[in-house]
Short mmCIF file of N, CA and C and ligand atoms in Angstrom, two decimals:
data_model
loop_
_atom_site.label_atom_id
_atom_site.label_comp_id
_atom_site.label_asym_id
_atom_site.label_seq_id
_atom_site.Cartn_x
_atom_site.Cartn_y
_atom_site.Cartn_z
N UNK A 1 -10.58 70.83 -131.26
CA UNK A 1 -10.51 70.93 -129.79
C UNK A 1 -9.13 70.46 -129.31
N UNK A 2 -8.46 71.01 -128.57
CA UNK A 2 -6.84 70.86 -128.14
C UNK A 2 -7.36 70.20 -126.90
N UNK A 3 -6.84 69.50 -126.68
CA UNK A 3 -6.77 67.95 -125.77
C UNK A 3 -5.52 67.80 -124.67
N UNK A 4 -5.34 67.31 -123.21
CA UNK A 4 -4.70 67.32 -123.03
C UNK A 4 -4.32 66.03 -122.82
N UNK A 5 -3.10 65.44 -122.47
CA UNK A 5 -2.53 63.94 -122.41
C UNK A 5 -3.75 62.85 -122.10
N UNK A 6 -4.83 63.08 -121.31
CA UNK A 6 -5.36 62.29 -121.00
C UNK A 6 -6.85 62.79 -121.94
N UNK A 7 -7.06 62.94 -122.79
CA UNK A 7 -8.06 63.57 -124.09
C UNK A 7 -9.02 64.18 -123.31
N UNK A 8 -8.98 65.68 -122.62
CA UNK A 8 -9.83 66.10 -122.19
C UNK A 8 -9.59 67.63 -122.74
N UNK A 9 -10.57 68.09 -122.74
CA UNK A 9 -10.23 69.51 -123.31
C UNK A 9 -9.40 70.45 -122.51
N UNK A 10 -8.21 70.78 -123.08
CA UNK A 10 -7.56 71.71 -122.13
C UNK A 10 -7.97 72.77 -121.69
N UNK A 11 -8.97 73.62 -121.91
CA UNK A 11 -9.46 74.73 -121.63
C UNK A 11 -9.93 74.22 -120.40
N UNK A 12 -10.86 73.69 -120.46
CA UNK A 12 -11.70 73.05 -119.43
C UNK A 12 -10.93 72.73 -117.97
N UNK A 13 -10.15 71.56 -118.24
CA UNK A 13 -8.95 71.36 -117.24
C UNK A 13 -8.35 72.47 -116.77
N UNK A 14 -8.22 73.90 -117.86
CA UNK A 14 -7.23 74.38 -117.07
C UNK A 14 -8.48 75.01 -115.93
N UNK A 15 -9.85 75.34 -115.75
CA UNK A 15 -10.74 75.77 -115.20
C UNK A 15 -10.73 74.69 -113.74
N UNK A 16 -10.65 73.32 -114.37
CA UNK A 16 -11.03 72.78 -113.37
C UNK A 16 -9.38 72.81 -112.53
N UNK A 17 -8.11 72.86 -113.11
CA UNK A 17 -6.99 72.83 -111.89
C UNK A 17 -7.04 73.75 -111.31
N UNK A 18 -7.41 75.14 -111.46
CA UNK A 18 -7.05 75.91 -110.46
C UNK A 18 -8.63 75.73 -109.31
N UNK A 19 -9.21 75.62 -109.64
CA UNK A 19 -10.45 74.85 -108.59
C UNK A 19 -9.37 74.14 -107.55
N UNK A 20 -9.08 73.01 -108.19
CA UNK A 20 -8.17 71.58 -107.57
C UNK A 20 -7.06 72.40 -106.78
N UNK A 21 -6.37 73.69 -107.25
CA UNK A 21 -5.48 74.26 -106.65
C UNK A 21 -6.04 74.98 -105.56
N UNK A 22 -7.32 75.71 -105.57
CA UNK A 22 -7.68 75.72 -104.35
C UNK A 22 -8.38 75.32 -103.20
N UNK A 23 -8.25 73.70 -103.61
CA UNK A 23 -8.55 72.84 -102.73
C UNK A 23 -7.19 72.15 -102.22
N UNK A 24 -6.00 72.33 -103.10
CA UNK A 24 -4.92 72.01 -102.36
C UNK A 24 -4.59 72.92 -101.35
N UNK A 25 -4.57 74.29 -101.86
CA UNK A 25 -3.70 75.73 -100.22
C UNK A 25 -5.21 75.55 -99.72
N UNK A 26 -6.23 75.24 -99.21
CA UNK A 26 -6.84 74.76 -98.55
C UNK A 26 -6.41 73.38 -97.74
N UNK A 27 -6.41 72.63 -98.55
CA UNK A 27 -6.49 71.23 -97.85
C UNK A 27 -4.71 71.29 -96.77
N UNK A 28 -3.92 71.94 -97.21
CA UNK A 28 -2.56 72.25 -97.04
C UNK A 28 -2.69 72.75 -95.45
N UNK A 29 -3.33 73.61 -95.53
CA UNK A 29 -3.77 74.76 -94.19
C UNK A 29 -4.50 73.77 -93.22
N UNK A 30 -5.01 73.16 -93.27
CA UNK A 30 -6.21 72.30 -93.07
C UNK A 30 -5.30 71.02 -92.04
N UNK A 31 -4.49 70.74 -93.25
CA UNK A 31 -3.14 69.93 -93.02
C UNK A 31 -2.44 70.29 -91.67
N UNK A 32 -1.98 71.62 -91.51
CA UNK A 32 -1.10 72.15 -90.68
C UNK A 32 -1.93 72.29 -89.52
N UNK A 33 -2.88 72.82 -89.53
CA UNK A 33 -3.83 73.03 -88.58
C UNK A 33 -3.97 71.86 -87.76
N UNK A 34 -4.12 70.50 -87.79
CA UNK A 34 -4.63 69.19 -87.74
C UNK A 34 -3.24 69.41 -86.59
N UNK A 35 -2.28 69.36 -87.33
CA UNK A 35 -0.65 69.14 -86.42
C UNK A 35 -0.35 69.97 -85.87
N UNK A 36 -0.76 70.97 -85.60
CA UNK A 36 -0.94 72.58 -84.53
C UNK A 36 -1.47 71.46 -83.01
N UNK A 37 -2.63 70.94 -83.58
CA UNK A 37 -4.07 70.19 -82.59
C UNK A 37 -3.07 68.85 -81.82
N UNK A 38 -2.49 67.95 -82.82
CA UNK A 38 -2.13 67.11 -82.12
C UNK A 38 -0.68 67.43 -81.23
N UNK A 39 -0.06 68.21 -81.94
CA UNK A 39 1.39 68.89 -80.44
C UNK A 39 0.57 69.13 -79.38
N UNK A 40 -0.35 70.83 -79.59
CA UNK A 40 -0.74 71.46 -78.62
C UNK A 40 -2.22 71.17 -77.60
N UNK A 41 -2.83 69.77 -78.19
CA UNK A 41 -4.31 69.26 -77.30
C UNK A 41 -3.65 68.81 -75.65
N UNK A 42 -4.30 69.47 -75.15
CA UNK A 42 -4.10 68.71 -73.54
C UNK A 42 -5.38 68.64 -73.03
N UNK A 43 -5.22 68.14 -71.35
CA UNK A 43 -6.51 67.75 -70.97
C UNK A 43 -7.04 66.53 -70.69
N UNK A 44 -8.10 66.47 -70.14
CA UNK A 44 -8.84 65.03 -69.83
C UNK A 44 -9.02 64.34 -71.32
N UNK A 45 -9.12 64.86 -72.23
CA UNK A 45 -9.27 64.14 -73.63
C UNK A 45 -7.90 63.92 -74.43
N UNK A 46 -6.90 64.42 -73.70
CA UNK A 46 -5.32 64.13 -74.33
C UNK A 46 -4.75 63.22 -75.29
N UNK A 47 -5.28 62.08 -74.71
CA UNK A 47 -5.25 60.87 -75.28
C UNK A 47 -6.31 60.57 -76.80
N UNK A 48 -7.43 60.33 -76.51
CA UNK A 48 -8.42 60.58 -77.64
C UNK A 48 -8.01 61.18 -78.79
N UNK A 49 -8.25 62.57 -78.59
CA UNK A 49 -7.49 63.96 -79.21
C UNK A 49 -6.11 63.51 -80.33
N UNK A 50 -5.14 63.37 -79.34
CA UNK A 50 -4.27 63.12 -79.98
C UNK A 50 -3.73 62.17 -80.89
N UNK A 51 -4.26 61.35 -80.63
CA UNK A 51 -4.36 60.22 -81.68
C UNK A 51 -5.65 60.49 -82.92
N UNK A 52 -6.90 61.10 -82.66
CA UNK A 52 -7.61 61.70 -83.75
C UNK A 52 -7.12 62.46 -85.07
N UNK A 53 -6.53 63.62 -84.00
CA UNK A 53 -5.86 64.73 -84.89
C UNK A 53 -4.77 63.65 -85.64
N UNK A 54 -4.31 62.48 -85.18
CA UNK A 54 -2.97 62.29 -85.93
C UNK A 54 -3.77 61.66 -87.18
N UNK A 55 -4.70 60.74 -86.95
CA UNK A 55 -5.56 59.84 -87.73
C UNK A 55 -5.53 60.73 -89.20
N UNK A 56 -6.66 61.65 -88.51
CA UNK A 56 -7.09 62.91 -89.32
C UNK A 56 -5.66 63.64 -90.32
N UNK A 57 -4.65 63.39 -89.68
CA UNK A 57 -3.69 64.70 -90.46
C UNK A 57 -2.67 63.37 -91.74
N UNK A 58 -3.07 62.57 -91.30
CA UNK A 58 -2.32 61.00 -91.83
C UNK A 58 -3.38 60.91 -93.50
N UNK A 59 -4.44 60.75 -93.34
CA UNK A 59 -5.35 61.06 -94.66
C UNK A 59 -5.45 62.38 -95.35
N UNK A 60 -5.58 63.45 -94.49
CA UNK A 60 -4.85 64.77 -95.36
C UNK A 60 -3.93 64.76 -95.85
N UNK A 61 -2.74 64.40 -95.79
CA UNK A 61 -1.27 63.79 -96.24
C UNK A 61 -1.37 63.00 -97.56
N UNK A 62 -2.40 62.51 -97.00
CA UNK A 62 -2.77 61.28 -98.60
C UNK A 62 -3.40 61.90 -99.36
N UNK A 63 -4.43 62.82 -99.14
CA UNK A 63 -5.34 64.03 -99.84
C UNK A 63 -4.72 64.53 -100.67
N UNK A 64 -3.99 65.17 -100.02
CA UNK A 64 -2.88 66.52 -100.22
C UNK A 64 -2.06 66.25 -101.99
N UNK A 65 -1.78 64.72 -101.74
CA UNK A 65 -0.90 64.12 -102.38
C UNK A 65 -1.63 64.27 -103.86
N UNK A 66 -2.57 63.32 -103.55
CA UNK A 66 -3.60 62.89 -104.74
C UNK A 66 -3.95 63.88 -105.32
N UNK A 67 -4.53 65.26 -104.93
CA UNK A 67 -4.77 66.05 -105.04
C UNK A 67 -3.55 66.74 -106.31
N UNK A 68 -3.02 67.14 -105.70
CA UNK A 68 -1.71 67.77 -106.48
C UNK A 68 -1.55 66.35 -107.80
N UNK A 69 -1.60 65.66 -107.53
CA UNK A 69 -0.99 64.76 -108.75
C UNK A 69 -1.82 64.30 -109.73
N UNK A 70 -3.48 65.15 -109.45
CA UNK A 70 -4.57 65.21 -109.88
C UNK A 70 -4.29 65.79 -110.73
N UNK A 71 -4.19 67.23 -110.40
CA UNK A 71 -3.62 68.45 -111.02
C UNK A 71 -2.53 68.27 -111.67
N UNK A 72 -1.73 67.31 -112.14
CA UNK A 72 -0.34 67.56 -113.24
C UNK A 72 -0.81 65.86 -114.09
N UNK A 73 -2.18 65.63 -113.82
CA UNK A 73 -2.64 64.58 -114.55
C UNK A 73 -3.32 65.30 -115.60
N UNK A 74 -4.25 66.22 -115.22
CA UNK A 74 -5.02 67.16 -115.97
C UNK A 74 -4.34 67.67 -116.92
N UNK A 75 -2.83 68.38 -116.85
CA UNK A 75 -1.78 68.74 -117.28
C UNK A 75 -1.35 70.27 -116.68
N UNK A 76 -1.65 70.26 -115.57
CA UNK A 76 -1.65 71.75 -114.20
C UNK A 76 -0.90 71.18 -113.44
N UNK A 77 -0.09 72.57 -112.64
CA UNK A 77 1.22 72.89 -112.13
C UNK A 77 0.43 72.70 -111.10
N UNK A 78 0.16 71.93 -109.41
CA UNK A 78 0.37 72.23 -108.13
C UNK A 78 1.16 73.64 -107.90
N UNK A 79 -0.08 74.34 -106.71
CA UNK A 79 0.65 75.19 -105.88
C UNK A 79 1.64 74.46 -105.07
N UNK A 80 2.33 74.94 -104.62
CA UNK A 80 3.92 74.01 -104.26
C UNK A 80 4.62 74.70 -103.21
N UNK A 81 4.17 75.73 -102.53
CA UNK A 81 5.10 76.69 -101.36
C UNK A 81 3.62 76.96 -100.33
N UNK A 82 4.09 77.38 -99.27
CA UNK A 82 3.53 77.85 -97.93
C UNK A 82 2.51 79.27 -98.48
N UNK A 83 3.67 79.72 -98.89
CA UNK A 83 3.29 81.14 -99.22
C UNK A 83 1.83 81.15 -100.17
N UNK A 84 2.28 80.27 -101.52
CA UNK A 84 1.23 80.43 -102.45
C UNK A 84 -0.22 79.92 -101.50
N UNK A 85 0.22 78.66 -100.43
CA UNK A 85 -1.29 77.94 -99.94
C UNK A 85 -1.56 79.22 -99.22
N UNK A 86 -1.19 79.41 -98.03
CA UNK A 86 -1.51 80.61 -97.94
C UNK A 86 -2.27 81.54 -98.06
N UNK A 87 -2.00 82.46 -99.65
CA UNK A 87 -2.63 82.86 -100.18
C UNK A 87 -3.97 82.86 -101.26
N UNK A 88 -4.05 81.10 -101.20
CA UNK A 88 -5.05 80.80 -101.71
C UNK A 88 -5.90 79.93 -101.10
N UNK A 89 -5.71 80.36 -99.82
CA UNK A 89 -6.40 79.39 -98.75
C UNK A 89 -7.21 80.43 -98.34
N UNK A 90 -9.20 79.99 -97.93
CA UNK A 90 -9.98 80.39 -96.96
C UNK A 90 -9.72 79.76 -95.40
N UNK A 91 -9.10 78.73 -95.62
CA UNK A 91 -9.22 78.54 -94.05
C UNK A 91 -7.69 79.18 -93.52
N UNK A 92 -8.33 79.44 -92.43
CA UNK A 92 -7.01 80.43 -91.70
C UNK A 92 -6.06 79.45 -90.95
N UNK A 93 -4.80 79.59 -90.71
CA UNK A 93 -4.13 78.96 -90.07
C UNK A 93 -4.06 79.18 -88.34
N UNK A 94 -4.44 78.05 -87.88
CA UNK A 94 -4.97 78.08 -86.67
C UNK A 94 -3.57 78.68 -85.65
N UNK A 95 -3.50 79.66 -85.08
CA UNK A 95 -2.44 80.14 -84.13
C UNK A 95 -2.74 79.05 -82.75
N UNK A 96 -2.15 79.89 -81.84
CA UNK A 96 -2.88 78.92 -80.36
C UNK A 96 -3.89 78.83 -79.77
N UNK A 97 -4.36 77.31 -80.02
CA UNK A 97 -5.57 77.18 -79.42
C UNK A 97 -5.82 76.41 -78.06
N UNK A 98 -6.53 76.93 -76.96
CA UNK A 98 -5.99 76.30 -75.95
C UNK A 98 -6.84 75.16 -75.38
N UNK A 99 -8.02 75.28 -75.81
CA UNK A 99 -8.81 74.80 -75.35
C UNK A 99 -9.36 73.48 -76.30
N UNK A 100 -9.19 72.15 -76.08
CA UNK A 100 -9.78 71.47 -77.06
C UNK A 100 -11.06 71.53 -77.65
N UNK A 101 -12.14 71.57 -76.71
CA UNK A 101 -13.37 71.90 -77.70
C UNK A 101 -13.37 72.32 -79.00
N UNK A 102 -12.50 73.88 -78.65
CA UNK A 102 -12.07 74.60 -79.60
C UNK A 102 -11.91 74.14 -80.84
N UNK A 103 -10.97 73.20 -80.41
CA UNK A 103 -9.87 72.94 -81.58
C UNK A 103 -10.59 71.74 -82.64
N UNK A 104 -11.26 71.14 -81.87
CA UNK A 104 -12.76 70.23 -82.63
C UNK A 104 -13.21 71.07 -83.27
N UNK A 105 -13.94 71.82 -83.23
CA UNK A 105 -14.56 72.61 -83.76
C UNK A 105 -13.92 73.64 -84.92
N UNK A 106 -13.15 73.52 -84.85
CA UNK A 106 -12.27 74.22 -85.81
C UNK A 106 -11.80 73.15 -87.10
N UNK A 107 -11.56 72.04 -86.23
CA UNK A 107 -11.93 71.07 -87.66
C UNK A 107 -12.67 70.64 -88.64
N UNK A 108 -13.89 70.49 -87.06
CA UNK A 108 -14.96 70.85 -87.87
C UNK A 108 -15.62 71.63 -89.31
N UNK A 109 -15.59 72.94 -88.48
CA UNK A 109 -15.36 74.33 -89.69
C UNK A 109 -14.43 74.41 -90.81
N UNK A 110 -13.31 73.44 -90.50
CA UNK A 110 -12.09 73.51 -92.00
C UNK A 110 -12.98 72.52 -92.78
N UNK A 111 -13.47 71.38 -92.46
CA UNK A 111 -13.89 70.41 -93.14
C UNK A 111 -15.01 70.41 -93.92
N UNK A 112 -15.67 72.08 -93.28
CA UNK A 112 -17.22 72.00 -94.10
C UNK A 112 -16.49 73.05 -95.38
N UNK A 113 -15.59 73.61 -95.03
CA UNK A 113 -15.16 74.52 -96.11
C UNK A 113 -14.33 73.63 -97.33
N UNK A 114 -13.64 72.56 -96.53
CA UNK A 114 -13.16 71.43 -97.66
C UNK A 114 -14.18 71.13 -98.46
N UNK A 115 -15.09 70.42 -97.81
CA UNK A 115 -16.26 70.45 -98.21
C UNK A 115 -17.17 70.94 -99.85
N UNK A 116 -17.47 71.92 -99.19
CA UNK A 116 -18.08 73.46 -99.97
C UNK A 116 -17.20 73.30 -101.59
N UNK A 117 -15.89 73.62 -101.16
CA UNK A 117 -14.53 73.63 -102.35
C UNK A 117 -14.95 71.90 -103.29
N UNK A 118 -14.77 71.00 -102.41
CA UNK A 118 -15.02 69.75 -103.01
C UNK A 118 -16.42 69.31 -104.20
N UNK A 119 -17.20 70.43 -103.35
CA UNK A 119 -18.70 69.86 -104.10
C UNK A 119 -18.52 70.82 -105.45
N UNK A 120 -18.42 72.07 -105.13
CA UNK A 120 -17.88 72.81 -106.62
C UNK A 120 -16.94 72.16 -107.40
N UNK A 121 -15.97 71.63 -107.09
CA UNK A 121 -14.88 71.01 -107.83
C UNK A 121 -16.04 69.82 -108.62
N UNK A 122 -16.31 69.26 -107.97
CA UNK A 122 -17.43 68.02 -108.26
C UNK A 122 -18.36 68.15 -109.45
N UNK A 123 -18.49 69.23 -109.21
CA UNK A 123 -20.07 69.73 -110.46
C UNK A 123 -19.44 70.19 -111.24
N UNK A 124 -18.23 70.91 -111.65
CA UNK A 124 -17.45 71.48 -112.18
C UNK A 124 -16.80 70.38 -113.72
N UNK A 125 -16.46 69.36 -112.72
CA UNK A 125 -15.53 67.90 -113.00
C UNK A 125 -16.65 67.26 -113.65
N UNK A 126 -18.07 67.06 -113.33
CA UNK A 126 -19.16 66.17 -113.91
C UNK A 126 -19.66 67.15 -115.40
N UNK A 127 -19.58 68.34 -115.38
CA UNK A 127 -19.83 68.96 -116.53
C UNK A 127 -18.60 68.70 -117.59
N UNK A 128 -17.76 68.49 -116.94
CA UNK A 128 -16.55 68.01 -118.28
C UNK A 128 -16.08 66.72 -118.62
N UNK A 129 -17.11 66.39 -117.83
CA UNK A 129 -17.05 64.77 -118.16
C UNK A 129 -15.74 64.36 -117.67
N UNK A 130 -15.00 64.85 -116.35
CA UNK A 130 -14.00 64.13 -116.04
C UNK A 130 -14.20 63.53 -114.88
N UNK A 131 -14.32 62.43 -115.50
CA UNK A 131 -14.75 61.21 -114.13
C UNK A 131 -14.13 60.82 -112.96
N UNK A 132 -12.62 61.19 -113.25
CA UNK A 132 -11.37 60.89 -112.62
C UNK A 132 -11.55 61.73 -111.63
N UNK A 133 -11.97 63.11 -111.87
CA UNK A 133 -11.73 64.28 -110.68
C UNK A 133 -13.07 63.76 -109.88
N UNK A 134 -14.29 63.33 -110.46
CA UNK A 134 -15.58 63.36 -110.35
C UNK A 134 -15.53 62.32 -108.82
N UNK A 135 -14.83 61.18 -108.97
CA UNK A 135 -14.75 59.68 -108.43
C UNK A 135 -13.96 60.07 -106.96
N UNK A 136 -12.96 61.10 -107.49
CA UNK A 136 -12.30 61.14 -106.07
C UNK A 136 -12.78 62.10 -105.39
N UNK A 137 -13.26 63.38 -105.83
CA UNK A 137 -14.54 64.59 -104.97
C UNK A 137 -15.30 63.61 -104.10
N UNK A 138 -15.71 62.02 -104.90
CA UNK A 138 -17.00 61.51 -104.46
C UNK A 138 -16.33 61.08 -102.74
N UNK A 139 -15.69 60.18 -103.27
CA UNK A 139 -14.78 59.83 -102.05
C UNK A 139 -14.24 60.76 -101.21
N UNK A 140 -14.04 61.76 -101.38
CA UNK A 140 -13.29 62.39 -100.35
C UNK A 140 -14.74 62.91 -99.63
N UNK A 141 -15.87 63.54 -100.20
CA UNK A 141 -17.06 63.73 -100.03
C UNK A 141 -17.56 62.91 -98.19
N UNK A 142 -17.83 61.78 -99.18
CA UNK A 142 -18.58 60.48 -98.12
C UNK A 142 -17.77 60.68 -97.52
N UNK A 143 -16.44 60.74 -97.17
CA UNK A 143 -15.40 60.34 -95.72
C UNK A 143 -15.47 61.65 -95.29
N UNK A 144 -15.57 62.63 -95.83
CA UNK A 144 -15.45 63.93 -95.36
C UNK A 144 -16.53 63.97 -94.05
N UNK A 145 -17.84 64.15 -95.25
CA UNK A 145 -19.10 64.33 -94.07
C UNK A 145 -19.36 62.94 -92.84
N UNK A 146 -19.12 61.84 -93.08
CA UNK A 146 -18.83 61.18 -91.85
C UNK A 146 -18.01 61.41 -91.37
N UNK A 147 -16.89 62.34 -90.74
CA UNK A 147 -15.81 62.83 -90.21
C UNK A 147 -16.95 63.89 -89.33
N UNK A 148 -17.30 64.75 -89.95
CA UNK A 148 -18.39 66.13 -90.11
C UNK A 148 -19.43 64.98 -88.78
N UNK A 149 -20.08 64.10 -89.30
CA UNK A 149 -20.85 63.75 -88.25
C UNK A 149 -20.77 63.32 -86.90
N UNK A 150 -19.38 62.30 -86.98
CA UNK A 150 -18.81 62.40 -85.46
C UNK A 150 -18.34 62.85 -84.85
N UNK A 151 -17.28 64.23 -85.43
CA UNK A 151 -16.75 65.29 -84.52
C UNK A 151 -18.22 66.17 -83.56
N UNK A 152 -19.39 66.16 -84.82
CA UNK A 152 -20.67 66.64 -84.30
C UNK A 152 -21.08 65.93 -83.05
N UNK A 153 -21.48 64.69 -83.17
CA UNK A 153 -21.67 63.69 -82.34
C UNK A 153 -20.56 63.98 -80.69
N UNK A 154 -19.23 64.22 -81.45
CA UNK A 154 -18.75 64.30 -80.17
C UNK A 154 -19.14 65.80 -79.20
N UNK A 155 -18.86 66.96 -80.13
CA UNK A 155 -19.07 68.12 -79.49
C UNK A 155 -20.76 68.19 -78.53
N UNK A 156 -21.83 67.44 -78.99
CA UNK A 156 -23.16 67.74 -78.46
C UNK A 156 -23.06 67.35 -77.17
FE1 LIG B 201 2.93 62.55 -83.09
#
């Protein structure tokens, strides 16, 4: 069995980085989107808002990071350009949105799709016994869906 630096089967890894890669041009999009929200939020919630979205785009940043450095732990290349996230992103890049509700809700919706990507990565990572990918899915998981519950909380 060919092994990679950290003794995991390379085949396997290479299955599980491109997973991880498309949870990076996801999480990337996700990223940009967040900082679309905090320039362009106005309104009676201006304040709130804008400091959320920054909260929010400050731990994607850290995501983003881990993520990718996940992937060249495994022994996988990060997607690394606009273009490639992009193209390997489901969530769309948010154009102008004018209305805040909106734009909640749109986080919302990126986050259940982070989500979705995360829990596959997860089951994926627990079948190969890599605990490392397994531990941080978990974590990003729990903070995810409590994110998921108070944006809910706020929109009702
Ligand atoms: Fe700012």
């Amino acid at each position: 069995m060919k092994t990679n630096d950290i003794g995991l089967e390379a085949k396997e890894s290479k299955v599980l980085v491109e997973k991880l890669n498309t949870l990076l041009a996801n999480y990337q999009i996700y990223y940009q989107n967040l900082r679309n929200f905090h320039w362009n939020v106005s309104g009676p919630n201006f304040f709130e808002l804008h400091a959320k979205f920054e909260e929010l785009y400050t731990t994607a940043n850290e995501s983003v990071d881990e993520v990718a450095e996940r992937i060249l732990t495994l022994g996988g290349r990060p997607l690394s350009s606009y273009g490639e996230y992009i193209e390997n992103s489901s969530i769309v890049e948010a154009k102008e949105v004018a209305d805040s509700k909106k734009m909640v809700e749109a986080v919302r919706e990126n986050l259940n799709t982070l989500l979705n990507i995360e829990r596959e990565v997860l089951e994926s990572a627990a079948e190969q016994g890599d605990e490392g990918t397994v531990t941080l899915m978990s974590d990003y998981i729990t903070a995810k869906e409590k994110v998921v519950w108070m944006l809910s909380a706020y929109l009702r």
